[in-house]
Coordinates of C-alpha atoms in Angstrom, one line a residue:
X1 CA -5.2 -8.6 3.1
X2 CA -3.3 -7.7 -0.1
X3 CA -3.2 -4.0 -1.2
X4 CA -2.5 -2.9 -4.7
X5 CA -2.2 0.8 -5.7
X6 CA -3.0 1.8 -9.3
X7 CA -1.0 5.0 -10.0
X8 CA 0.4 7.2 -12.7
X9 CA 1.2 10.9 -12.8
X10 CA -0.7 11.2 -16.1
X11 CA -4.4 11.2 -16.4
X12 CA -6.4 9.3 -18.9
X13 CA -4.2 6.2 -19.0
X14 CA -6.7 3.7 -17.7
X15 CA -6.2 3.8 -13.9
X16 CA -9.9 3.7 -13.0
X17 CA -10.7 1.1 -15.6
X18 CA -7.9 -1.0 -14.3
X19 CA -9.1 -0.6 -10.7
X20 CA -12.7 -1.5 -11.6
X21 CA -12.0 -4.4 -13.8
X22 CA -9.4 -6.1 -11.6
X23 CA -11.7 -5.5 -8.6
X24 CA -14.7 -7.0 -10.4
X25 CA -12.8 -10.0 -11.5
X26 CA -11.6 -10.6 -7.9
X27 CA -15.1 -10.2 -6.5
X28 CA -16.4 -12.8 -9.1
X29 CA -13.7 -15.2 -7.8
X30 CA -15.4 -15.0 -4.3
X31 CA -12.8 -12.5 -2.9
X32 CA -13.9 -9.7 -0.6
X33 CA -12.7 -6.6 -2.3
X34 CA -12.5 -2.9 -1.3
X35 CA -11.9 -0.2 -3.9
X36 CA -10.5 3.0 -2.5
X37 CA -11.0 6.3 -4.4
X38 CA -8.3 8.8 -3.5
X39 CA -8.9 11.1 -6.5
X40 CA -10.9 14.4 -5.7
X41 CA -12.5 14.0 -9.1
X42 CA -14.1 10.8 -7.7
X43 CA -14.3 9.0 -11.1
X44 CA -14.2 5.6 -9.4
X45 CA -17.0 6.6 -7.0
X46 CA -19.2 7.9 -9.8
X47 CA -18.5 4.8 -11.8
X48 CA -20.6 2.9 -9.3
X49 CA -23.3 5.6 -9.1
X50 CA -22.0 6.9 -5.8
X51 CA -22.3 10.7 -5.5
X52 CA -20.0 11.2 -2.6
X53 CA -21.0 14.9 -2.3
X54 CA -24.3 13.6 -1.0
X55 CA -22.9 11.1 1.4
X56 CA -22.4 11.7 5.1
X57 CA -18.9 10.3 5.1
X58 CA -16.1 9.4 2.6
X59 CA -12.3 8.8 2.5
X60 CA -12.0 12.4 3.4
X61 CA -13.4 11.7 6.8
X62 CA -10.7 9.0 7.3
X63 CA -8.1 11.7 7.0
X64 CA -9.9 14.2 9.2
X65 CA -10.4 11.6 11.9
X66 CA -6.9 10.2 11.5
X67 CA -5.9 10.6 15.2
X68 CA -9.1 8.9 16.4
X69 CA -9.6 6.2 13.8
X70 CA -11.4 3.0 14.7
X71 CA -12.4 0.0 12.7
X72 CA -16.0 1.0 12.9
X73 CA -15.3 4.5 11.8
X74 CA -13.6 3.3 8.7
X75 CA -16.3 0.7 7.9
X76 CA -19.0 3.4 8.3
X77 CA -17.4 5.2 5.3
X78 CA -17.8 2.3 2.9
X79 CA -20.5 1.9 0.2
X80 CA -21.8 -1.3 -1.3
X81 CA -22.0 -2.0 -5.0
X82 CA -24.0 -4.4 -7.3
X83 CA -21.6 -7.2 -6.4
X84 CA -22.1 -8.6 -2.9
X85 CA -18.4 -8.8 -2.1
X86 CA -17.3 -5.6 -3.8
X87 CA -17.2 -2.3 -1.7
X88 CA -16.0 1.2 -2.3
X89 CA -14.5 3.8 0.0
X90 CA -15.6 6.9 -2.0
X91 CA -13.9 10.2 -2.7
X92 CA -15.1 13.7 -2.4
X93 CA -13.9 17.1 -3.8
X94 CA -12.9 18.1 -0.3
X95 CA -9.8 15.8 -0.8
X96 CA -8.4 18.6 -2.9
X97 CA -7.9 20.7 0.2
X98 CA -5.8 18.1 2.1
X99 CA -2.4 19.2 1.0
X100 CA -3.0 22.7 2.0
X101 CA -4.9 21.9 5.2
X102 CA -2.9 18.9 6.6
X103 CA 0.1 18.3 4.4
X104 CA 2.7 19.5 7.0
X105 CA 1.4 17.4 9.8
X106 CA 3.5 14.5 11.1
X107 CA 2.3 11.0 10.0
X108 CA 0.1 12.3 7.2
X109 CA 1.6 9.9 4.7
X110 CA 0.5 6.8 6.7
X111 CA -3.1 7.5 7.4
X112 CA -4.5 5.1 4.7
X113 CA -2.1 2.4 5.8
X114 CA -3.4 2.8 9.4
X115 CA -7.0 2.7 8.1
X116 CA -6.4 -0.5 6.1
X117 CA -4.7 -2.2 9.0
X118 CA -7.8 -1.6 11.1
X119 CA -10.0 -3.4 8.6
X120 CA -7.5 -6.0 7.4
X121 CA -9.6 -8.9 8.5
X122 CA -12.6 -7.7 6.5
X123 CA -11.2 -7.9 3.0
X124 CA -9.0 -10.1 0.9
X125 CA -7.9 -7.4 -1.5
X126 CA -7.8 -3.6 -1.5
X127 CA -7.3 -1.7 -4.8
X128 CA -6.5 2.1 -4.5
X129 CA -7.2 4.4 -7.4
X130 CA -4.8 7.4 -7.3
X131 CA -5.1 11.0 -8.6
X132 CA -2.5 11.9 -11.3
X133 CA -0.8 14.4 -9.0
X134 CA 1.9 13.8 -6.4
X135 CA 0.7 14.9 -3.0
X136 CA -0.6 13.6 0.3
X137 CA -3.1 11.3 -1.4
X138 CA -0.7 9.5 -3.7
X139 CA 1.9 9.3 -1.0
X140 CA -0.7 7.6 1.3
X141 CA -1.8 5.2 -1.4
X142 CA 1.8 4.2 -2.3
X143 CA 2.8 3.8 1.4
X144 CA -0.1 1.5 2.1
X145 CA 0.4 -1.0 -0.7
X146 CA 2.2 -4.2 -1.4
X147 CA 2.4 -3.7 -5.1
X148 CA 2.0 -0.7 -7.5
X149 CA 0.3 -1.2 -10.9
X150 CA 1.2 1.5 -13.4
X151 CA -1.1 1.7 -16.4
X152 CA 0.5 3.4 -19.3
X153 CA -1.3 4.4 -22.5
X154 CA 0.7 3.2 -25.5
X155 CA 1.4 6.6 -26.9
X156 CA 4.4 9.0 -26.8
X157 CA 3.1 11.6 -24.3
X158 CA 2.1 8.9 -21.8
X159 CA 5.7 7.6 -21.8
X160 CA 6.9 11.0 -20.7
X161 CA 4.4 10.9 -17.8
X162 CA 5.8 7.5 -16.9
X163 CA 9.3 9.0 -16.4
X164 CA 7.8 11.3 -13.7
X165 CA 6.1 8.3 -12.0
X166 CA 9.4 6.4 -11.9
X167 CA 11.1 9.4 -10.3
X168 CA 8.4 9.6 -7.7
X169 CA 8.9 5.9 -6.8
X170 CA 12.6 6.5 -6.4
X171 CA 12.0 9.4 -4.0
X172 CA 9.4 7.4 -2.0
X173 CA 11.8 4.4 -1.8
X174 CA 14.5 6.5 -0.3
X175 CA 12.2 8.3 2.2
X176 CA 10.6 5.0 3.4
X177 CA 13.8 3.0 3.1
X178 CA 12.0 0.2 1.1
X179 CA 11.8 -1.0 -2.4
X180 CA 8.5 -0.8 -4.2
X181 CA 7.3 -3.7 -6.3
X182 CA 5.7 -2.3 -9.4
X183 CA 4.4 -3.5 -12.7
X184 CA 3.9 -1.3 -15.8
X185 CA 0.8 -2.3 -17.8
X186 CA 0.4 -1.1 -21.4
X187 CA -3.1 0.1 -22.0
X188 CA -5.3 1.3 -24.9
X189 CA -3.2 -0.7 -27.3
X190 CA -4.2 -0.8 -30.9
X191 CA -1.9 -3.1 -33.0
X192 CA -3.2 -1.4 -36.2
X193 CA -1.6 1.9 -35.1
X194 CA 2.2 2.3 -35.7
X195 CA 2.5 4.8 -32.8
X196 CA 1.0 2.3 -30.4
X197 CA 3.4 -0.5 -31.5
X198 CA 6.4 1.9 -31.3
X199 CA 5.4 3.0 -27.8
X200 CA 5.0 -0.6 -26.6
X201 CA 8.5 -1.5 -28.0
X202 CA 9.9 1.6 -26.3
X203 CA 8.4 0.5 -23.0
X204 CA 10.0 -2.9 -23.3
X205 CA 13.4 -1.5 -24.2
X206 CA 13.5 1.0 -21.3
X207 CA 11.8 -1.0 -18.5
X208 CA 12.4 -4.6 -19.4
X209 CA 10.7 -7.2 -17.2
X210 CA 9.0 -4.4 -15.2
X211 CA 6.6 -4.2 -18.2
X212 CA 3.8 -6.8 -18.3
X213 CA 4.3 -8.9 -21.5
X214 CA 0.7 -8.6 -22.4
X215 CA -1.4 -5.5 -23.3
X216 CA -4.8 -4.1 -22.6
X217 CA -6.5 -3.4 -25.9
X218 CA -8.7 -0.6 -26.9
X219 CA -12.2 -2.0 -26.2
X220 CA -15.5 0.0 -26.5
X221 CA -17.1 -2.4 -24.0
X222 CA -15.2 -0.6 -21.2
X223 CA -17.1 2.6 -22.0
X224 CA -20.4 0.8 -22.2
X225 CA -19.8 -0.9 -18.9
X226 CA -19.1 2.4 -17.2
X227 CA -22.4 3.7 -18.5
X228 CA -24.1 0.7 -17.0
X229 CA -22.2 1.4 -13.7
X230 CA -21.1 -2.2 -13.7
X231 CA -17.6 -3.8 -13.8
X232 CA -16.7 -4.8 -17.3
X233 CA -16.2 -8.5 -16.2
X234 CA -19.9 -8.6 -15.2
X235 CA -21.2 -6.4 -18.0
X236 CA -19.4 -8.2 -20.8
X237 CA -17.4 -11.2 -19.5
X238 CA -16.3 -12.3 -23.0
X239 CA -15.0 -8.9 -24.1
X240 CA -11.4 -9.0 -25.3
X241 CA -10.5 -6.3 -22.8
X242 CA -11.8 -8.4 -19.9
X243 CA -9.9 -11.4 -21.2
X244 CA -6.7 -9.3 -21.1
X245 CA -7.3 -8.1 -17.6
X246 CA -8.0 -11.6 -16.4
X247 CA -4.6 -12.6 -17.8
X248 CA -3.1 -9.6 -16.0
X249 CA -4.7 -10.5 -12.7
X250 CA -3.3 -14.1 -12.9
X251 CA 0.1 -12.6 -13.6
X252 CA 0.0 -10.2 -10.7
X253 CA -1.2 -13.0 -8.3
X254 CA 1.7 -15.2 -9.5
X255 CA 4.1 -12.4 -8.7
X256 CA 2.7 -12.0 -5.2
X257 CA 3.1 -15.6 -4.5
X258 CA 6.8 -15.4 -5.4
X259 CA 7.5 -12.2 -3.3

């Protein structure tokens, strides 16, 4: 099972769109895919019409039951989607209390990794959507993954947020004594806007080959797909944004084969 975490310490840069689109593409390629929502705002869950506040269990219960986790307990928390091979582990607002309630407990940073290890034979890919805040949830998602995908909106303020994310990865690498493989993905790119072009060039200058050579363009079909509660690759398979994400997917898979 391959785990990718989609993270950035700035909101509104395309994390959930990236998670949903890559997950949908993988599911359409006959892969069994789990999307994990670790954001208390639950945007990923609501994308698929899952109101986790009305569910009997969610990713919150995985944390609460961390000392007694079993494979069945984790699987019981999953919800299906319109795609047969695409599932979601939904979030709930209760996640916002985890740092205060459990943040100082030993082993809190490895709970998601433990949960994913328990269900490793059930899925080909797991994609984790992170909150834009460094805390127990992001630490868990980073610790559990093989690769980090960092969507960055091609505008000045988003580049400042990226600096914080890179600092976080440095801290995590030291504490876990491991290097993190990460890929920066320029999103919401509009070649007609000078600020977007400048931001992309700045990304390439500062981060070199850690930046994907392609871009995810601005595409209204993403918004329409979310309204239809359907992955963009299913809703509008020929959309330019979907085409870009398919190229990104192939690139990440090629990187995984080399590592």
